[in-house]
């Protein structure tokens, strides 16, 4: 690593079993703040050159055959000195391998065992296959996303995999670590993407049930209102418009020369307002509109693509993006002011496992047997 981890999680050791997006994202969140994260890959997947995957930053890696009794025994040795395990299998798989929560807590009762699944550890769908789109569909979230008259539109895989999955797992791990300070014992964290996605939409469920929140695309915050939407500019780019409060709306329309717009408080006027805003925004380029709204409280922002976002003055001033080994990526968040952070170098292979409780002679024997890469 090019810098020593110094964040608030320094001293916390995490074993991350290799998996897809949400598990590695949770491990990255912990590594970003100083945790020592060791990713356990399949033997054939480990290589000596650094891993350039963004979600593996700050980690070390080894390959271990967990279908081998010797590999399982070695994993237990590692778990005996760890604080956290991140496991991403379907329910029952870890138990069949011999590395389930009971197996590992037998050697380390302080261990926090984080389980990341789509459906959770129980329920009729627990063992079924699925992806982000399925989890947010069952959570009732997907039905609310999209424009009026159109079909539900999935927002890439942000809500299930990352926000409802990996981020919730990292949060659950921190809760369990905090509780361990009082009890001295670890806990199993059951992080299900369907649960996490539902939690993110907490404020909407009662509104839908009561009728206060209407069909998708007809409400204040889902493109139903003309004052909360995107608009195309003369150069084919877009602006994000969100002046919900009256004073911000007044500033926007004044700068646009549209003080004669009808009362937006009457929903019957929304179609006319939208039509006039659409026409007005198409009269100038995005850059021209940026200059018009610069320094204002009009709540109008350019819709930037990822490359533009990296170069935006605000993001540059805050260091919102960092470059690691030639790859531009989002910096660790949130920020704990005055605290350090974990190393942001690409993941590298770990050769010496003695600090993790696996003596060198045992590691050599495992390597010779093909159990440890």
mmCIF file of C-alpha atoms in Angstrom:
data_model
loop_
_atom_site.group_PDB
_atom_site.id
_atom_site.type_symbol
_atom_site.label_atom_id
_atom_site.label_comp_id
_atom_site.label_asym_id
_atom_site.label_seq_id
_atom_site.Cartn_x
_atom_site.Cartn_y
_atom_site.Cartn_z
ATOM 1 C CA UNK A 1 0.000 0.000 0.000
ATOM 2 C CA UNK A 2 1.216 3.503 -0.710
ATOM 3 C CA UNK A 3 -0.026 4.887 2.609
ATOM 4 C CA UNK A 4 -0.600 3.392 6.031
ATOM 5 C CA UNK A 5 -4.259 3.137 7.063
ATOM 6 C CA UNK A 6 -5.002 5.696 9.769
ATOM 7 C CA UNK A 7 -8.796 5.977 9.765
ATOM 8 C CA UNK A 8 -11.266 5.365 12.603
ATOM 9 C CA UNK A 9 -11.440 1.638 11.767
ATOM 10 C CA UNK A 10 -7.688 1.118 12.019
ATOM 11 C CA UNK A 11 -7.060 -2.141 13.874
ATOM 12 C CA UNK A 12 -10.282 -3.776 12.654
ATOM 13 C CA UNK A 13 -9.610 -6.904 10.591
ATOM 14 C CA UNK A 14 -12.089 -8.022 7.950
ATOM 15 C CA UNK A 15 -12.222 -11.251 5.965
ATOM 16 C CA UNK A 16 -14.200 -10.646 2.791
ATOM 17 C CA UNK A 17 -15.325 -13.707 0.852
ATOM 18 C CA UNK A 18 -15.192 -12.873 -2.851
ATOM 19 C CA UNK A 19 -18.510 -12.016 -4.466
ATOM 20 C CA UNK A 20 -20.325 -9.565 -6.714
ATOM 21 C CA UNK A 21 -20.985 -5.868 -6.201
ATOM 22 C CA UNK A 22 -22.619 -5.450 -2.751
ATOM 23 C CA UNK A 23 -20.121 -7.525 -0.760
ATOM 24 C CA UNK A 24 -17.008 -5.866 -2.201
ATOM 25 C CA UNK A 25 -18.679 -2.463 -1.842
ATOM 26 C CA UNK A 26 -19.220 -3.062 1.889
ATOM 27 C CA UNK A 27 -15.602 -4.183 2.221
ATOM 28 C CA UNK A 28 -14.444 -1.081 0.361
ATOM 29 C CA UNK A 29 -16.452 1.152 2.692
ATOM 30 C CA UNK A 30 -14.683 -0.401 5.672
ATOM 31 C CA UNK A 31 -11.236 -0.330 4.044
ATOM 32 C CA UNK A 32 -11.738 3.321 3.074
ATOM 33 C CA UNK A 33 -11.845 4.186 6.761
ATOM 34 C CA UNK A 34 -8.838 2.180 7.872
ATOM 35 C CA UNK A 35 -10.005 -1.429 8.307
ATOM 36 C CA UNK A 36 -7.561 -4.128 7.230
ATOM 37 C CA UNK A 37 -9.559 -6.076 4.644
ATOM 38 C CA UNK A 38 -8.336 -9.430 3.354
ATOM 39 C CA UNK A 39 -10.302 -10.643 0.327
ATOM 40 C CA UNK A 40 -10.564 -14.419 -0.004
ATOM 41 C CA UNK A 41 -10.653 -15.444 -3.663
ATOM 42 C CA UNK A 42 -10.646 -18.791 -5.403
ATOM 43 C CA UNK A 43 -7.147 -20.179 -5.766
ATOM 44 C CA UNK A 44 -7.131 -19.717 -9.531
ATOM 45 C CA UNK A 45 -8.373 -16.122 -9.354
ATOM 46 C CA UNK A 46 -5.416 -14.636 -7.493
ATOM 47 C CA UNK A 47 -2.596 -12.948 -9.344
ATOM 48 C CA UNK A 48 0.499 -11.019 -8.305
ATOM 49 C CA UNK A 49 -0.254 -7.748 -10.121
ATOM 50 C CA UNK A 50 -2.467 -5.254 -8.245
ATOM 51 C CA UNK A 51 -6.227 -5.574 -8.715
ATOM 52 C CA UNK A 52 -7.513 -2.448 -10.408
ATOM 53 C CA UNK A 53 -11.171 -2.989 -9.543
ATOM 54 C CA UNK A 54 -12.338 0.150 -7.732
ATOM 55 C CA UNK A 55 -14.200 -1.809 -5.045
ATOM 56 C CA UNK A 56 -11.036 -3.733 -4.155
ATOM 57 C CA UNK A 57 -9.046 -0.623 -3.308
ATOM 58 C CA UNK A 58 -7.213 -0.684 -0.011
ATOM 59 C CA UNK A 59 -7.512 -4.463 0.350
ATOM 60 C CA UNK A 60 -5.131 -7.429 0.286
ATOM 61 C CA UNK A 61 -5.989 -10.704 -1.419
ATOM 62 C CA UNK A 62 -5.252 -14.395 -1.138
ATOM 63 C CA UNK A 63 -6.638 -17.465 -2.869
ATOM 64 C CA UNK A 64 -8.016 -20.256 -0.702
ATOM 65 C CA UNK A 65 -9.778 -23.489 -1.617
ATOM 66 C CA UNK A 66 -12.774 -23.523 0.707
ATOM 67 C CA UNK A 67 -13.958 -26.859 -0.669
ATOM 68 C CA UNK A 68 -10.871 -28.457 0.854
ATOM 69 C CA UNK A 69 -10.830 -29.462 4.553
ATOM 70 C CA UNK A 70 -7.376 -27.903 4.830
ATOM 71 C CA UNK A 71 -8.667 -24.709 3.239
ATOM 72 C CA UNK A 72 -11.556 -24.551 5.688
ATOM 73 C CA UNK A 73 -9.182 -25.141 8.602
ATOM 74 C CA UNK A 74 -6.946 -22.334 7.345
ATOM 75 C CA UNK A 75 -9.924 -20.002 7.004
ATOM 76 C CA UNK A 76 -10.883 -20.735 10.597
ATOM 77 C CA UNK A 77 -7.346 -19.848 11.681
ATOM 78 C CA UNK A 78 -7.714 -16.522 9.929
ATOM 79 C CA UNK A 79 -11.181 -15.958 11.401
ATOM 80 C CA UNK A 80 -9.854 -16.595 14.900
ATOM 81 C CA UNK A 81 -7.904 -13.348 14.638
ATOM 82 C CA UNK A 82 -10.452 -11.363 12.664
ATOM 83 C CA UNK A 83 -13.132 -8.923 13.778
ATOM 84 C CA UNK A 84 -15.486 -9.247 10.805
ATOM 85 C CA UNK A 85 -16.379 -11.762 8.108
ATOM 86 C CA UNK A 86 -18.314 -10.639 5.024
ATOM 87 C CA UNK A 87 -20.114 -13.588 3.409
ATOM 88 C CA UNK A 88 -22.119 -13.341 0.184
ATOM 89 C CA UNK A 89 -23.431 -16.878 -0.461
ATOM 90 C CA UNK A 90 -27.006 -18.101 -0.691
ATOM 91 C CA UNK A 91 -28.403 -19.240 2.670
ATOM 92 C CA UNK A 92 -26.940 -22.571 3.769
ATOM 93 C CA UNK A 93 -23.875 -22.547 1.511
ATOM 94 C CA UNK A 94 -21.472 -21.287 4.179
ATOM 95 C CA UNK A 95 -22.802 -23.869 6.629
ATOM 96 C CA UNK A 96 -22.235 -26.674 4.119
ATOM 97 C CA UNK A 97 -18.671 -25.482 3.632
ATOM 98 C CA UNK A 98 -18.113 -25.464 7.381
ATOM 99 C CA UNK A 99 -17.592 -21.693 7.691
ATOM 100 C CA UNK A 100 -21.040 -20.581 8.807
ATOM 101 C CA UNK A 101 -21.584 -18.305 11.816
ATOM 102 C CA UNK A 102 -21.676 -21.131 14.368
ATOM 103 C CA UNK A 103 -18.535 -22.708 12.902
ATOM 104 C CA UNK A 104 -16.571 -19.483 13.154
ATOM 105 C CA UNK A 105 -17.938 -18.223 16.433
ATOM 106 C CA UNK A 106 -16.761 -21.495 17.947
ATOM 107 C CA UNK A 107 -13.227 -20.234 17.363
ATOM 108 C CA UNK A 108 -13.949 -16.529 17.904
ATOM 109 C CA UNK A 109 -17.055 -15.447 19.788
ATOM 110 C CA UNK A 110 -16.177 -11.776 19.208
ATOM 111 C CA UNK A 111 -16.569 -12.190 15.460
ATOM 112 C CA UNK A 112 -19.121 -10.057 13.607
ATOM 113 C CA UNK A 113 -20.494 -12.189 10.780
ATOM 114 C CA UNK A 114 -21.998 -10.067 8.007
ATOM 115 C CA UNK A 115 -24.259 -11.925 5.564
ATOM 116 C CA UNK A 116 -25.151 -10.231 2.274
ATOM 117 C CA UNK A 117 -28.016 -11.671 0.233
ATOM 118 C CA UNK A 118 -30.820 -10.407 -1.969
ATOM 119 C CA UNK A 119 -33.740 -12.038 -0.177
ATOM 120 C CA UNK A 120 -32.338 -12.532 3.334
ATOM 121 C CA UNK A 121 -31.632 -15.630 5.382
ATOM 122 C CA UNK A 122 -35.274 -16.660 5.682
ATOM 123 C CA UNK A 123 -38.569 -16.390 3.830
ATOM 124 C CA UNK A 124 -40.069 -18.202 0.800
ATOM 125 C CA UNK A 125 -37.596 -16.623 -1.631
ATOM 126 C CA UNK A 126 -34.490 -16.996 0.541
ATOM 127 C CA UNK A 127 -32.794 -19.594 -1.638
ATOM 128 C CA UNK A 128 -34.018 -18.281 -5.004
ATOM 129 C CA UNK A 129 -31.764 -16.580 -7.531
ATOM 130 C CA UNK A 130 -32.268 -12.886 -8.129
ATOM 131 C CA UNK A 131 -30.707 -9.558 -9.022
ATOM 132 C CA UNK A 132 -31.094 -5.936 -8.001
ATOM 133 C CA UNK A 133 -34.089 -5.437 -10.293
ATOM 134 C CA UNK A 134 -35.933 -8.356 -8.670
ATOM 135 C CA UNK A 135 -35.279 -7.216 -5.113
ATOM 136 C CA UNK A 136 -36.483 -3.644 -5.682
ATOM 137 C CA UNK A 137 -39.491 -5.032 -7.551
ATOM 138 C CA UNK A 138 -40.605 -7.180 -4.614
ATOM 139 C CA UNK A 139 -39.871 -4.314 -2.191
ATOM 140 C CA UNK A 140 -42.454 -2.173 -4.003
ATOM 141 C CA UNK A 141 -39.776 0.315 -5.008
ATOM 142 C CA UNK A 142 -39.546 -0.322 -8.746
ATOM 143 C CA UNK A 143 -43.249 0.358 -9.240
ATOM 144 C CA UNK A 144 -42.666 3.978 -8.203
ATOM 145 C CA UNK A 145 -39.828 4.702 -10.637
ATOM 146 C CA UNK A 146 -40.479 6.041 -14.126
ATOM 147 C CA UNK A 147 -42.443 8.646 -15.995
ATOM 148 C CA UNK A 148 -46.220 8.890 -16.173
ATOM 149 C CA UNK A 149 -47.679 6.523 -18.723
ATOM 150 C CA UNK A 150 -44.436 4.601 -19.055
ATOM 151 C CA UNK A 151 -43.260 1.307 -17.634
ATOM 152 C CA UNK A 152 -41.246 1.037 -14.394
ATOM 153 C CA UNK A 153 -37.627 2.086 -14.993
ATOM 154 C CA UNK A 154 -34.798 0.530 -12.930
ATOM 155 C CA UNK A 155 -32.154 3.079 -11.811
ATOM 156 C CA UNK A 156 -29.190 0.910 -12.928
ATOM 157 C CA UNK A 157 -28.401 -1.287 -9.871
ATOM 158 C CA UNK A 158 -27.900 1.449 -7.307
ATOM 159 C CA UNK A 159 -30.882 0.899 -5.011
ATOM 160 C CA UNK A 160 -30.611 -2.849 -4.425
ATOM 161 C CA UNK A 161 -26.948 -3.748 -4.797
ATOM 162 C CA UNK A 162 -25.267 -0.667 -3.414
ATOM 163 C CA UNK A 163 -27.591 1.512 -1.305
ATOM 164 C CA UNK A 164 -29.913 -1.236 -0.054
ATOM 165 C CA UNK A 165 -27.202 -3.899 -0.016
ATOM 166 C CA UNK A 166 -23.538 -3.069 0.469
ATOM 167 C CA UNK A 167 -24.090 0.185 2.329
ATOM 168 C CA UNK A 168 -26.625 -1.415 4.690
ATOM 169 C CA UNK A 169 -24.231 -4.305 5.331
ATOM 170 C CA UNK A 170 -21.415 -1.911 6.214
ATOM 171 C CA UNK A 171 -23.802 -0.045 8.525
ATOM 172 C CA UNK A 172 -24.896 -3.293 10.176
ATOM 173 C CA UNK A 173 -21.287 -4.353 10.692
ATOM 174 C CA UNK A 174 -20.527 -1.050 12.413
ATOM 175 C CA UNK A 175 -23.593 -1.435 14.652
ATOM 176 C CA UNK A 176 -22.438 -4.912 15.673
ATOM 177 C CA UNK A 177 -18.873 -3.698 16.330
ATOM 178 C CA UNK A 178 -20.249 -0.880 18.472
ATOM 179 C CA UNK A 179 -22.423 -3.311 20.421
ATOM 180 C CA UNK A 180 -19.431 -5.612 20.902
ATOM 181 C CA UNK A 181 -17.691 -2.873 22.867
ATOM 182 C CA UNK A 182 -20.420 -3.270 25.483
ATOM 183 C CA UNK A 183 -21.109 -7.014 25.366
ATOM 184 C CA UNK A 184 -17.774 -8.465 24.307
ATOM 185 C CA UNK A 185 -19.549 -10.720 21.794
ATOM 186 C CA UNK A 186 -20.081 -10.559 18.060
ATOM 187 C CA UNK A 187 -23.352 -10.855 16.193
ATOM 188 C CA UNK A 188 -24.675 -12.109 12.862
ATOM 189 C CA UNK A 189 -25.780 -9.321 10.507
ATOM 190 C CA UNK A 190 -28.523 -10.406 8.075
ATOM 191 C CA UNK A 191 -28.362 -7.757 5.335
ATOM 192 C CA UNK A 192 -30.944 -8.356 2.609
ATOM 193 C CA UNK A 193 -31.212 -6.087 -0.400
ATOM 194 C CA UNK A 194 -35.007 -6.347 -0.388
ATOM 195 C CA UNK A 195 -35.034 -5.033 3.203
ATOM 196 C CA UNK A 196 -32.553 -2.272 2.477
ATOM 197 C CA UNK A 197 -34.395 -1.058 -0.613
ATOM 198 C CA UNK A 198 -37.653 -0.991 1.335
ATOM 199 C CA UNK A 199 -36.027 1.040 4.117
ATOM 200 C CA UNK A 200 -34.738 3.609 1.637
ATOM 201 C CA UNK A 201 -38.332 4.227 0.504
ATOM 202 C CA UNK A 202 -39.772 4.412 4.029
ATOM 203 C CA UNK A 203 -41.453 7.775 3.543
ATOM 204 C CA UNK A 204 -43.455 6.666 0.494
ATOM 205 C CA UNK A 205 -45.302 3.511 1.570
ATOM 206 C CA UNK A 206 -47.937 5.203 3.700
ATOM 207 C CA UNK A 207 -48.409 7.864 1.045
ATOM 208 C CA UNK A 208 -49.167 5.213 -1.554
ATOM 209 C CA UNK A 209 -51.535 3.359 0.783
ATOM 210 C CA UNK A 210 -53.429 6.519 1.710
ATOM 211 C CA UNK A 211 -53.534 7.917 -1.816
ATOM 212 C CA UNK A 212 -51.392 10.938 -0.960
ATOM 213 C CA UNK A 213 -48.760 9.592 -3.364
ATOM 214 C CA UNK A 214 -50.224 8.906 -6.776
ATOM 215 C CA UNK A 215 -49.156 6.755 -9.726
ATOM 216 C CA UNK A 216 -45.535 7.007 -10.826
ATOM 217 C CA UNK A 217 -44.601 10.126 -12.694
ATOM 218 C CA UNK A 218 -47.499 12.215 -11.362
ATOM 219 C CA UNK A 219 -46.074 13.412 -8.049
ATOM 220 C CA UNK A 220 -43.968 16.307 -6.833
ATOM 221 C CA UNK A 221 -40.644 14.434 -6.764
ATOM 222 C CA UNK A 222 -40.949 11.881 -9.576
ATOM 223 C CA UNK A 223 -41.090 14.198 -12.642
ATOM 224 C CA UNK A 224 -44.803 14.810 -12.224
ATOM 225 C CA UNK A 225 -44.219 18.455 -11.294
ATOM 226 C CA UNK A 226 -42.635 20.927 -13.746
ATOM 227 C CA UNK A 227 -40.494 22.374 -10.943
ATOM 228 C CA UNK A 228 -38.734 19.064 -10.316
ATOM 229 C CA UNK A 229 -37.568 17.596 -13.614
ATOM 230 C CA UNK A 230 -34.869 17.742 -16.271
ATOM 231 C CA UNK A 231 -35.019 19.948 -19.355
ATOM 232 C CA UNK A 232 -33.149 19.832 -22.641
ATOM 233 C CA UNK A 233 -31.037 22.803 -23.719
ATOM 234 C CA UNK A 234 -30.260 24.131 -27.201
ATOM 235 C CA UNK A 235 -27.150 21.967 -27.522
ATOM 236 C CA UNK A 236 -28.909 18.708 -26.651
ATOM 237 C CA UNK A 237 -27.690 18.699 -23.059
ATOM 238 C CA UNK A 238 -29.834 18.902 -19.943
ATOM 239 C CA UNK A 239 -30.449 20.868 -16.774
ATOM 240 C CA UNK A 240 -31.757 19.563 -13.465
ATOM 241 C CA UNK A 241 -34.476 21.877 -12.196
ATOM 242 C CA UNK A 242 -35.626 21.649 -8.588
ATOM 243 C CA UNK A 243 -36.835 24.972 -7.109
ATOM 244 C CA UNK A 244 -39.524 23.499 -4.883
ATOM 245 C CA UNK A 245 -39.686 26.407 -2.429
ATOM 246 C CA UNK A 246 -41.535 29.573 -3.574
ATOM 247 C CA UNK A 247 -38.542 31.872 -3.124
ATOM 248 C CA UNK A 248 -36.284 29.625 -5.207
ATOM 249 C CA UNK A 249 -38.955 29.305 -7.884
ATOM 250 C CA UNK A 250 -39.331 33.082 -7.990
ATOM 251 C CA UNK A 251 -35.602 33.505 -8.508
ATOM 252 C CA UNK A 252 -35.508 30.958 -11.309
ATOM 253 C CA UNK A 253 -38.402 32.366 -13.298
ATOM 254 C CA UNK A 254 -37.101 35.918 -12.810
ATOM 255 C CA UNK A 255 -33.718 35.007 -14.281
ATOM 256 C CA UNK A 256 -35.483 33.288 -17.156
ATOM 257 C CA UNK A 257 -37.785 36.251 -17.797
ATOM 258 C CA UNK A 258 -40.860 34.137 -17.151
ATOM 259 C CA UNK A 259 -42.505 36.091 -14.353
ATOM 260 C CA UNK A 260 -45.859 35.732 -16.102
ATOM 261 C CA UNK A 261 -46.081 31.962 -15.604
ATOM 262 C CA UNK A 262 -49.422 30.815 -14.150
ATOM 263 C CA UNK A 263 -49.741 29.808 -10.496
ATOM 264 C CA UNK A 264 -47.837 26.573 -9.968
ATOM 265 C CA UNK A 265 -49.917 25.869 -6.844
ATOM 266 C CA UNK A 266 -52.760 24.842 -9.132
ATOM 267 C CA UNK A 267 -51.921 21.446 -10.640
ATOM 268 C CA UNK A 268 -54.152 22.252 -13.586
ATOM 269 C CA UNK A 269 -51.468 24.759 -14.636
ATOM 270 C CA UNK A 270 -48.624 22.245 -14.603
ATOM 271 C CA UNK A 271 -48.904 21.229 -18.285
ATOM 272 C CA UNK A 272 -48.709 24.862 -19.453
ATOM 273 C CA UNK A 273 -45.821 25.622 -17.097
ATOM 274 C CA UNK A 274 -43.909 22.572 -18.303
ATOM 275 C CA UNK A 275 -44.521 23.473 -21.942
ATOM 276 C CA UNK A 276 -43.223 27.012 -21.470
ATOM 277 C CA UNK A 277 -40.190 25.901 -19.451
ATOM 278 C CA UNK A 278 -39.378 23.300 -22.102
ATOM 279 C CA UNK A 279 -39.463 25.903 -24.837
ATOM 280 C CA UNK A 280 -37.482 28.452 -22.845
ATOM 281 C CA UNK A 281 -34.675 26.093 -21.883
ATOM 282 C CA UNK A 282 -34.256 25.054 -25.510
ATOM 283 C CA UNK A 283 -33.450 28.649 -26.464
ATOM 284 C CA UNK A 284 -29.974 28.597 -24.892
ATOM 285 C CA UNK A 285 -27.112 26.145 -24.452
ATOM 286 C CA UNK A 286 -26.404 24.473 -21.166
ATOM 287 C CA UNK A 287 -23.328 26.648 -20.667
ATOM 288 C CA UNK A 288 -25.346 29.803 -21.261
ATOM 289 C CA UNK A 289 -27.908 28.715 -18.662
ATOM 290 C CA UNK A 290 -25.106 27.917 -16.220
ATOM 291 C CA UNK A 291 -23.897 31.485 -16.488
ATOM 292 C CA UNK A 292 -27.423 32.828 -16.032
ATOM 293 C CA UNK A 293 -27.982 30.837 -12.836
ATOM 294 C CA UNK A 294 -24.445 31.118 -11.465
ATOM 295 C CA UNK A 295 -24.399 32.277 -7.840
ATOM 296 C CA UNK A 296 -28.178 32.024 -7.484
ATOM 297 C CA UNK A 297 -30.554 30.019 -5.314
ATOM 298 C CA UNK A 298 -32.608 28.969 -8.329
ATOM 299 C CA UNK A 299 -31.794 25.274 -7.718
ATOM 300 C CA UNK A 300 -30.808 24.672 -11.331
ATOM 301 C CA UNK A 301 -27.768 22.505 -12.046
ATOM 302 C CA UNK A 302 -26.188 21.092 -15.191
ATOM 303 C CA UNK A 303 -26.665 17.355 -15.726
ATOM 304 C CA UNK A 304 -23.034 16.278 -15.967
ATOM 305 C CA UNK A 305 -21.725 13.029 -17.345
ATOM 306 C CA UNK A 306 -19.094 11.230 -15.201
ATOM 307 C CA UNK A 307 -16.141 12.810 -17.032
ATOM 308 C CA UNK A 308 -17.604 16.289 -16.598
ATOM 309 C CA UNK A 309 -18.367 15.630 -12.925
ATOM 310 C CA UNK A 310 -14.688 14.942 -12.228
ATOM 311 C CA UNK A 311 -13.759 18.369 -13.608
ATOM 312 C CA UNK A 312 -16.539 20.400 -11.994
ATOM 313 C CA UNK A 313 -15.041 23.181 -9.805
ATOM 314 C CA UNK A 314 -17.028 22.185 -6.727
ATOM 315 C CA UNK A 315 -15.997 18.535 -6.951
ATOM 316 C CA UNK A 316 -12.378 19.517 -7.596
ATOM 317 C CA UNK A 317 -12.391 21.856 -4.601
ATOM 318 C CA UNK A 318 -13.734 19.150 -2.308
ATOM 319 C CA UNK A 319 -11.687 16.321 -3.762
ATOM 320 C CA UNK A 320 -14.872 14.381 -4.444
ATOM 321 C CA UNK A 321 -12.962 12.239 -6.926
ATOM 322 C CA UNK A 322 -9.483 10.748 -6.579
ATOM 323 C CA UNK A 323 -7.157 9.007 -8.980
ATOM 324 C CA UNK A 324 -5.824 5.637 -7.885
ATOM 325 C CA UNK A 325 -3.331 3.862 -10.134
ATOM 326 C CA UNK A 326 -4.585 5.784 -13.127
ATOM 327 C CA UNK A 327 -8.273 5.113 -12.447
ATOM 328 C CA UNK A 328 -10.535 8.035 -11.530
ATOM 329 C CA UNK A 329 -13.026 7.119 -8.805
ATOM 330 C CA UNK A 330 -15.162 8.582 -6.039
ATOM 331 C CA UNK A 331 -13.264 9.430 -2.865
ATOM 332 C CA UNK A 332 -14.194 7.795 0.464
ATOM 333 C CA UNK A 333 -17.366 9.143 2.067
ATOM 334 C CA UNK A 334 -18.594 10.311 4.472
ATOM 335 C CA UNK A 335 -15.724 12.393 5.805
ATOM 336 C CA UNK A 336 -14.784 12.334 9.449
ATOM 337 C CA UNK A 337 -13.135 15.702 9.759
ATOM 338 C CA UNK A 338 -9.654 15.479 11.218
ATOM 339 C CA UNK A 339 -9.523 11.683 10.923
ATOM 340 C CA UNK A 340 -7.298 9.725 8.578
ATOM 341 C CA UNK A 341 -8.462 7.174 6.076
ATOM 342 C CA UNK A 342 -7.472 3.823 4.682
ATOM 343 C CA UNK A 343 -4.944 3.285 1.924
ATOM 344 C CA UNK A 344 -6.390 3.849 -1.529
ATOM 345 C CA UNK A 345 -3.907 1.758 -3.493
ATOM 346 C CA UNK A 346 -5.211 -1.118 -5.649
ATOM 347 C CA UNK A 347 -5.612 -4.460 -3.888
ATOM 348 C CA UNK A 348 -2.401 -6.466 -3.749
ATOM 349 C CA UNK A 349 -1.676 -10.102 -3.050
ATOM 350 C CA UNK A 350 -0.752 -10.923 0.543
ATOM 351 C CA UNK A 351 2.086 -13.427 0.815
ATOM 352 C CA UNK A 352 2.868 -13.357 4.543
ATOM 353 C CA UNK A 353 -0.072 -14.550 6.667
ATOM 354 C CA UNK A 354 1.758 -14.847 9.978
ATOM 355 C CA UNK A 355 0.190 -11.623 11.264
ATOM 356 C CA UNK A 356 -3.203 -13.217 10.580
ATOM 357 C CA UNK A 357 -2.348 -16.256 12.697
ATOM 358 C CA UNK A 358 -1.223 -18.647 9.950
ATOM 359 C CA UNK A 359 2.438 -19.640 10.500
ATOM 360 C CA UNK A 360 4.731 -19.555 7.495
ATOM 361 C CA UNK A 361 5.419 -23.298 7.539
ATOM 362 C CA UNK A 362 1.683 -24.066 7.419
ATOM 363 C CA UNK A 363 1.189 -21.555 4.620
ATOM 364 C CA UNK A 364 3.995 -23.179 2.617
ATOM 365 C CA UNK A 365 2.425 -26.604 3.072
ATOM 366 C CA UNK A 366 -0.955 -25.271 1.931
ATOM 367 C CA UNK A 367 0.629 -23.683 -1.112
ATOM 368 C CA UNK A 368 2.415 -26.883 -1.983
ATOM 369 C CA UNK A 369 -0.917 -28.740 -1.767
ATOM 370 C CA UNK A 370 -2.617 -26.168 -4.021
ATOM 371 C CA UNK A 371 -4.989 -25.096 -1.258
ATOM 372 C CA UNK A 372 -3.522 -21.611 -0.800
ATOM 373 C CA UNK A 373 -2.505 -19.337 -3.650
#
